[in-house]
């Protein structure tokens, strides 16, 4: 099953180790969503989770997703710190002059 980064972020925020509870949460989020695009995206993800992932191996899928997204957010945080602490614009200007 392929998930885009947006779907992974939603599952990271609202998913849990139990397959049934995750699908139920996604359906509740769909009902609460106001934006039609968000509603469509959430319902599509809920249906995908319900039909394409079996309950027997969902827990392993969920733990793998959590590990992958934890690493994604750590890398994103590291990149932000590097950008904040690097004065590359001034260095480029000095070299050009």
Short mmCIF file of C-alpha atoms in Angstrom, two decimals:
data_model
loop_
_atom_site.label_atom_id
_atom_site.label_comp_id
_atom_site.label_asym_id
_atom_site.label_seq_id
_atom_site.Cartn_x
_atom_site.Cartn_y
_atom_site.Cartn_z
CA UNK A 1 0.00 0.00 0.00
CA UNK A 2 1.32 3.41 -0.92
CA UNK A 3 0.72 6.46 1.23
CA UNK A 4 1.62 10.03 0.41
CA UNK A 5 3.34 12.16 3.05
CA UNK A 6 0.07 13.95 3.83
CA UNK A 7 -1.65 10.63 4.60
CA UNK A 8 1.28 9.53 6.72
CA UNK A 9 1.09 12.75 8.73
CA UNK A 10 -2.62 12.20 9.36
CA UNK A 11 -2.01 8.62 10.51
CA UNK A 12 0.90 9.76 12.67
CA UNK A 13 -1.35 12.29 14.40
CA UNK A 14 -4.61 10.38 14.66
CA UNK A 15 -3.74 6.71 14.29
CA UNK A 16 -3.35 4.18 17.07
CA UNK A 17 -2.10 0.57 17.26
CA UNK A 18 -5.66 -0.81 16.94
CA UNK A 19 -6.92 -1.04 13.34
CA UNK A 20 -10.63 -0.68 14.13
CA UNK A 21 -10.08 2.36 16.36
CA UNK A 22 -7.91 4.07 13.71
CA UNK A 23 -10.55 3.60 11.02
CA UNK A 24 -13.24 4.86 13.42
CA UNK A 25 -11.15 7.93 14.30
CA UNK A 26 -10.63 8.74 10.63
CA UNK A 27 -14.36 8.50 9.99
CA UNK A 28 -15.06 10.81 12.93
CA UNK A 29 -12.50 13.28 11.60
CA UNK A 30 -14.22 13.11 8.24
CA UNK A 31 -17.53 14.02 9.89
CA UNK A 32 -15.89 16.93 11.75
CA UNK A 33 -14.02 18.34 8.75
CA UNK A 34 -15.47 21.51 7.27
CA UNK A 35 -13.35 21.85 4.14
CA UNK A 36 -14.70 19.62 1.31
CA UNK A 37 -11.18 18.75 0.13
CA UNK A 38 -10.09 17.73 3.62
CA UNK A 39 -13.29 15.73 4.05
CA UNK A 40 -12.64 13.91 0.77
CA UNK A 41 -9.00 13.23 1.68
CA UNK A 42 -9.89 11.86 5.12
CA UNK A 43 -12.69 9.65 3.79
CA UNK A 44 -10.38 8.32 1.07
CA UNK A 45 -7.75 7.49 3.69
CA UNK A 46 -10.34 5.84 5.98
CA UNK A 47 -11.55 3.65 3.11
CA UNK A 48 -7.98 2.81 2.12
CA UNK A 49 -7.17 1.78 5.69
CA UNK A 50 -10.34 -0.28 5.92
CA UNK A 51 -9.96 -2.16 2.64
CA UNK A 52 -6.24 -2.41 1.90
CA UNK A 53 -4.76 -3.17 5.31
CA UNK A 54 -5.58 -6.35 7.18
CA UNK A 55 -6.06 -6.21 10.92
CA UNK A 56 -3.57 -9.03 11.47
CA UNK A 57 -0.55 -7.02 10.34
CA UNK A 58 -1.81 -3.50 10.99
CA UNK A 59 0.12 -3.19 14.28
CA UNK A 60 3.44 -3.82 12.50
CA UNK A 61 2.47 -1.35 9.78
CA UNK A 62 1.62 1.25 12.43
CA UNK A 63 4.88 0.80 14.35
CA UNK A 64 6.86 1.08 11.11
CA UNK A 65 4.95 4.23 10.18
CA UNK A 66 5.65 5.78 13.60
CA UNK A 67 9.37 5.04 13.28
CA UNK A 68 9.49 6.45 9.74
CA UNK A 69 7.63 9.63 10.68
CA UNK A 70 9.71 10.13 13.84
CA UNK A 71 12.82 10.07 11.67
CA UNK A 72 11.15 12.42 9.16
CA UNK A 73 10.38 14.98 11.86
CA UNK A 74 13.89 14.65 13.37
CA UNK A 75 15.46 15.28 9.96
CA UNK A 76 13.16 18.23 9.36
CA UNK A 77 14.10 19.69 12.76
CA UNK A 78 17.82 19.20 12.04
CA UNK A 79 17.47 20.91 8.67
CA UNK A 80 15.70 23.87 10.28
CA UNK A 81 18.45 24.20 12.90
CA UNK A 82 21.15 24.10 10.22
CA UNK A 83 19.35 26.77 8.19
CA UNK A 84 18.94 29.00 11.25
CA UNK A 85 22.59 28.66 12.28
CA UNK A 86 24.12 29.04 8.84
CA UNK A 87 24.92 32.45 7.45
CA UNK A 88 25.42 31.24 3.91
CA UNK A 89 24.04 34.37 2.24
CA UNK A 90 26.76 36.59 3.71
CA UNK A 91 29.45 34.07 2.82
CA UNK A 92 28.33 33.95 -0.82
CA UNK A 93 28.32 37.74 -1.03
CA UNK A 94 31.86 37.99 0.40
CA UNK A 95 33.17 35.47 -2.12
CA UNK A 96 31.58 37.29 -5.05
CA UNK A 97 33.15 40.65 -4.13
#
